[in-house]
mmCIF file with all atom_site columns, C-alpha atoms in Angstrom:
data_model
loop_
_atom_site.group_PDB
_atom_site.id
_atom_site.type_symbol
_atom_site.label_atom_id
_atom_site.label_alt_id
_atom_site.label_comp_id
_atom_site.label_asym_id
_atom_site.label_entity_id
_atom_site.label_seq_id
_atom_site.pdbx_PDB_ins_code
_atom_site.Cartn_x
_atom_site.Cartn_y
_atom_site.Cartn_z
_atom_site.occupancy
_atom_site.B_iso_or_equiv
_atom_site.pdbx_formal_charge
_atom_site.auth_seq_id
_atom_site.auth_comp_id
_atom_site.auth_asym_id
_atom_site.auth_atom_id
_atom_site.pdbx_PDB_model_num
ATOM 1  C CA . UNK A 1 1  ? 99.882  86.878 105.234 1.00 0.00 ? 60  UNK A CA 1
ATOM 2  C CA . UNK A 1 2  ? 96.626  88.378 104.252 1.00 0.00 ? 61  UNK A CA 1
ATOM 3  C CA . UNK A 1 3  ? 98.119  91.770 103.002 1.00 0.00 ? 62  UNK A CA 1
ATOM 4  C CA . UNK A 1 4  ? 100.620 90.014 101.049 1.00 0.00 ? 63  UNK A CA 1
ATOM 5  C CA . UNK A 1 5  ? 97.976  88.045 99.146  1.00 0.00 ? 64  UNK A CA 1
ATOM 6  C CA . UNK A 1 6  ? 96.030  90.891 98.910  1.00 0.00 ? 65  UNK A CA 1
ATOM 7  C CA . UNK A 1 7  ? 99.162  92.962 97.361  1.00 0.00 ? 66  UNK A CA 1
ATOM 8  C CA . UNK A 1 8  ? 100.376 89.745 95.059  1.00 0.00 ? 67  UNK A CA 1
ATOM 9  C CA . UNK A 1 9  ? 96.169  89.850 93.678  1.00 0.00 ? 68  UNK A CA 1
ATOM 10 C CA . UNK A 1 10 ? 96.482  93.492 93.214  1.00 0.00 ? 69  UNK A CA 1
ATOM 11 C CA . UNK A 1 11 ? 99.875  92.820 91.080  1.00 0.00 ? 70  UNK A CA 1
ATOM 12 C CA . UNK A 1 12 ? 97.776  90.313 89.232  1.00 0.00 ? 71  UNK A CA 1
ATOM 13 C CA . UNK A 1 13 ? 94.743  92.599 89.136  1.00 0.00 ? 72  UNK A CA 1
ATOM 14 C CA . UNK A 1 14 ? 96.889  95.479 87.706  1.00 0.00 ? 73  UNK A CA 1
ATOM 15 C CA . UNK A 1 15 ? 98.764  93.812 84.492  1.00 0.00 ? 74  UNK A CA 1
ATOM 16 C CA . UNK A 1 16 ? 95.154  91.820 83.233  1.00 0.00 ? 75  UNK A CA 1
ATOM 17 C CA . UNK A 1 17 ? 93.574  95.160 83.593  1.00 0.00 ? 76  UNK A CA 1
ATOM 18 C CA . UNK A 1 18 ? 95.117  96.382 81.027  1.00 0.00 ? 77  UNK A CA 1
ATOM 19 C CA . UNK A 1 19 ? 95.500  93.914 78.254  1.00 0.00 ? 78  UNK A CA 1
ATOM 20 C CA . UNK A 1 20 ? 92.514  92.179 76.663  1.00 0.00 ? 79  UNK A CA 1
ATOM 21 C CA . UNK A 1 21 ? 92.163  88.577 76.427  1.00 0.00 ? 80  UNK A CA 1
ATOM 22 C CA . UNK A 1 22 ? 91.971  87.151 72.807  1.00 0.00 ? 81  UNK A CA 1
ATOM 23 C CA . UNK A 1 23 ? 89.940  84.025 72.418  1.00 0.00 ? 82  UNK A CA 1
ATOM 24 C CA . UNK A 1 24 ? 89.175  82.717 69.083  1.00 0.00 ? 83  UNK A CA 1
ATOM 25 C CA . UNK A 1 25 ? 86.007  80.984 68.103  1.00 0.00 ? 84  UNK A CA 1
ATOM 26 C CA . UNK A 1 26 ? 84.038  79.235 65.190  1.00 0.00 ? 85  UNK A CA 1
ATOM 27 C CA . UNK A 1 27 ? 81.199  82.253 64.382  1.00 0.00 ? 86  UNK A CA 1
ATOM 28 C CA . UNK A 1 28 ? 78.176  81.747 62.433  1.00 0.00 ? 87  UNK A CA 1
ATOM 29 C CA . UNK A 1 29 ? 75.642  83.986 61.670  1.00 0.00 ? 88  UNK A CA 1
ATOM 30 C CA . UNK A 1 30 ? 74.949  87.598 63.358  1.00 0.00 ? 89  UNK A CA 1
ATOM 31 C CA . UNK A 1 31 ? 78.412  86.672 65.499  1.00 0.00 ? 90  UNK A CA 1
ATOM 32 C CA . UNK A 1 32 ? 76.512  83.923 67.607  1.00 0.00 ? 91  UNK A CA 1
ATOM 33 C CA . UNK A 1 33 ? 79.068  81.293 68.300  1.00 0.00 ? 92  UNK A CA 1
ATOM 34 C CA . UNK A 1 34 ? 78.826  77.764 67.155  1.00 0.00 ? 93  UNK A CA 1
ATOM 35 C CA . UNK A 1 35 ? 79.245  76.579 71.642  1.00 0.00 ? 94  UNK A CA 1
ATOM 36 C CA . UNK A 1 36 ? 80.413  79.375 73.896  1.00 0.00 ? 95  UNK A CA 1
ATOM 37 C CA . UNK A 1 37 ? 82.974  80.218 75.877  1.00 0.00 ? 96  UNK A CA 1
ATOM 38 C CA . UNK A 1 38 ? 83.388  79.115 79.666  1.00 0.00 ? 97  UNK A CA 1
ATOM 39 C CA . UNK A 1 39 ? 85.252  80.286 82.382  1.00 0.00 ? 98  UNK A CA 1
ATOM 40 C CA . UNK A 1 40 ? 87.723  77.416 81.796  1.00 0.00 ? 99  UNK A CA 1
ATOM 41 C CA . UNK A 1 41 ? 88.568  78.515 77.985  1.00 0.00 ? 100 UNK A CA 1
ATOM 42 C CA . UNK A 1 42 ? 88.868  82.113 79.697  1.00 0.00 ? 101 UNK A CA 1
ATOM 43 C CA . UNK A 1 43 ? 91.506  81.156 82.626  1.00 0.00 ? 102 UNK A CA 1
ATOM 44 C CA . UNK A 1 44 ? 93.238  78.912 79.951  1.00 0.00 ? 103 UNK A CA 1
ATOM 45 C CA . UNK A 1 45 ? 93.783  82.107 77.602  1.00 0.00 ? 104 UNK A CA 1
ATOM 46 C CA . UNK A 1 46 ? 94.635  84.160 80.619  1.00 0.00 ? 105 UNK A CA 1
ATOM 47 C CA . UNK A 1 47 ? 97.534  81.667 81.296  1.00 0.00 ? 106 UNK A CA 1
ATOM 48 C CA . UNK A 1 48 ? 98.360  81.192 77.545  1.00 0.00 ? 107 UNK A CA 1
ATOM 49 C CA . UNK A 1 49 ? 98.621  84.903 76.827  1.00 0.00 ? 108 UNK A CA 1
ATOM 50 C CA . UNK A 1 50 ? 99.935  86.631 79.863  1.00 0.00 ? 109 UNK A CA 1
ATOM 51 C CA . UNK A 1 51 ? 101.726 83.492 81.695  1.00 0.00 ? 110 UNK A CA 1
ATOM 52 C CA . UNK A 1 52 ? 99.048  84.117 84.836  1.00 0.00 ? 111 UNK A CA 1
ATOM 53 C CA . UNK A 1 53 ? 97.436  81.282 86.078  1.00 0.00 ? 112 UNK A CA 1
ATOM 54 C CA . UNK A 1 54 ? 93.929  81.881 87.555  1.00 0.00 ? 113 UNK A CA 1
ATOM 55 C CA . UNK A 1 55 ? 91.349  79.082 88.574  1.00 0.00 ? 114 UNK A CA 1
ATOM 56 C CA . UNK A 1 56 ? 88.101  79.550 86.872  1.00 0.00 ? 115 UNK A CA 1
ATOM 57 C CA . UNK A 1 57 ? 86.472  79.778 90.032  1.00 0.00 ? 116 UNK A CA 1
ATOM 58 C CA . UNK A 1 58 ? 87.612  82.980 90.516  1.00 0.00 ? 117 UNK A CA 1
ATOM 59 C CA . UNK A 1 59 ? 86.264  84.257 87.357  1.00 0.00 ? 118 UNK A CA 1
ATOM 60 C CA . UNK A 1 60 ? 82.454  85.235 87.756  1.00 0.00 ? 119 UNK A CA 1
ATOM 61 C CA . UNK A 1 61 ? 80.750  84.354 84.485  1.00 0.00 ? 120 UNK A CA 1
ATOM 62 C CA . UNK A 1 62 ? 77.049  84.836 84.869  1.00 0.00 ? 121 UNK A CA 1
ATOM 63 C CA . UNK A 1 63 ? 76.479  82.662 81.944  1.00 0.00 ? 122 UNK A CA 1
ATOM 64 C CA . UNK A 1 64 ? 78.737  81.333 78.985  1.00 0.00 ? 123 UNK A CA 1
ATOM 65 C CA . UNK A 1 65 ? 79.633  83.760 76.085  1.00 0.00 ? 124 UNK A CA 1
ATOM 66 C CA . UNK A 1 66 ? 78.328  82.795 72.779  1.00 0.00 ? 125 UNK A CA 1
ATOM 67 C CA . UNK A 1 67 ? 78.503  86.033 70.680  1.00 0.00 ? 126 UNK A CA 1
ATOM 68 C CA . UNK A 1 68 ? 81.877  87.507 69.210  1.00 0.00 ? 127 UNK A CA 1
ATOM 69 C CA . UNK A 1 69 ? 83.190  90.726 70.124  1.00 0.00 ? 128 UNK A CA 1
ATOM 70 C CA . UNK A 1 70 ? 84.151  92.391 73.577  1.00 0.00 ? 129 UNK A CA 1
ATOM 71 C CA . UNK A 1 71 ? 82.789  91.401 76.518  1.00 0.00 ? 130 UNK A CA 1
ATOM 72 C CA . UNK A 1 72 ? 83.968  91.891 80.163  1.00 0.00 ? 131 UNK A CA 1
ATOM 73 C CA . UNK A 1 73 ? 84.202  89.105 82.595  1.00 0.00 ? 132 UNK A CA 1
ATOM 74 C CA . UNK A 1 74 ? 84.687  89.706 86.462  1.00 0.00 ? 133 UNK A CA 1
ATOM 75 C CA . UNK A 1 75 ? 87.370  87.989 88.371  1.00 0.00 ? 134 UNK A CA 1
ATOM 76 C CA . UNK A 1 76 ? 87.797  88.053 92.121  1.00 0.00 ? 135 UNK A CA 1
ATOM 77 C CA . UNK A 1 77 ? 91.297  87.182 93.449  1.00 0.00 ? 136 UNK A CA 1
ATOM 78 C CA . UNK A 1 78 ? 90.987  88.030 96.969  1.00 0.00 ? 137 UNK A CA 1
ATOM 79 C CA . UNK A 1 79 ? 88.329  89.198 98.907  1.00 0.00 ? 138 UNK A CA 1
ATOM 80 C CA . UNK A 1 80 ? 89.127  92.837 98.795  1.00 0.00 ? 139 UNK A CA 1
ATOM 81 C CA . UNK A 1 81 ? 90.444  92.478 94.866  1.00 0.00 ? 140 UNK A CA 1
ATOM 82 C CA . UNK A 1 82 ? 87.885  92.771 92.224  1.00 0.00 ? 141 UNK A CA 1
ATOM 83 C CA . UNK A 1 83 ? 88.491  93.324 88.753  1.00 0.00 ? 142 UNK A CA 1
ATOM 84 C CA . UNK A 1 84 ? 87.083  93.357 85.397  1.00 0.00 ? 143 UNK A CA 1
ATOM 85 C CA . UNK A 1 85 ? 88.816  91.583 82.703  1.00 0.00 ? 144 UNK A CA 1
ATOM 86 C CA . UNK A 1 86 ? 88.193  92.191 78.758  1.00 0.00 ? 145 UNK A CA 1
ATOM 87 C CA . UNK A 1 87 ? 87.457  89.175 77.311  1.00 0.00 ? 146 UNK A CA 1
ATOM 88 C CA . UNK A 1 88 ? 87.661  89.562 72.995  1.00 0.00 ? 147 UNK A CA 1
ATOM 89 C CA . UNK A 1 89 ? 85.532  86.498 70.800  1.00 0.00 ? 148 UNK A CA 1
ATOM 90 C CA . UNK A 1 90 ? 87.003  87.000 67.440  1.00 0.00 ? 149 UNK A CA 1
ATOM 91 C CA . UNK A 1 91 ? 86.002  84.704 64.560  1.00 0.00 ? 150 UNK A CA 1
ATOM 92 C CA . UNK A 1 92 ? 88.230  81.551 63.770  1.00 0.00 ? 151 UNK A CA 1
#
C-alpha cells in the first residue's frame, strides 16, 4: 500500500512540476499585494487549474506570499515525495 501511494504522489508530483500555478491578486505599489496568498488560495488554484486536489497541509509555506511574481512553494505528498511547485502572483 505504501509503494502505491508513494507511486500515485510521484504521478501527482510529476504533472505540477511542470506547469506553474497562476493566481491572480489585487497589486499595489512595488508588486506588494493588497493581503497575501495562503496555502489554501494555493491548493484551491492547484485544483482549479490542473483538476488535482491537494490539502494545504501538505503545502509548506513558510509564510504567506504578498509580492507578485514567481515564487516556489514546497509540497510534500508522501514521505519520500517532495516537490517544488511554481506558484505565479500576477496583478488583477
Amino acid at each position: 500500500k505504501d509503494a502505491a501511494d508513494r507511486a500515485a504522489a510521484e504521478e501527482v508530483a510529476k504533472g505540477l512540476v511542470s506547469s506553474p500555478i497562476t493566481i491572480s491578486a489585487k497589486v499595489g505599489t512595488d508588486d506588494r499585494l493588497f493581503g497575501s496568498v495562503t496555502t489554501t488560495e494555493i491548493a484551491e488554484a492547484i485544483a482549479a487549474q490542473t483538476g488535482v486536489v491537494i490539502d494545504r497541509k501538505q503545502l509548506r509555506l513558510a509564510e504567506p506570499i504578498k509580492t507578485a511574481g514567481t515564487h516556489t512553494v514546497p509540497a510534500k505528498l508522501h514521505a519520500d515525495v517532495e516537490f517544488p511547485v511554481t506558484v505565479e502572483v500576477v496583478a488583477l
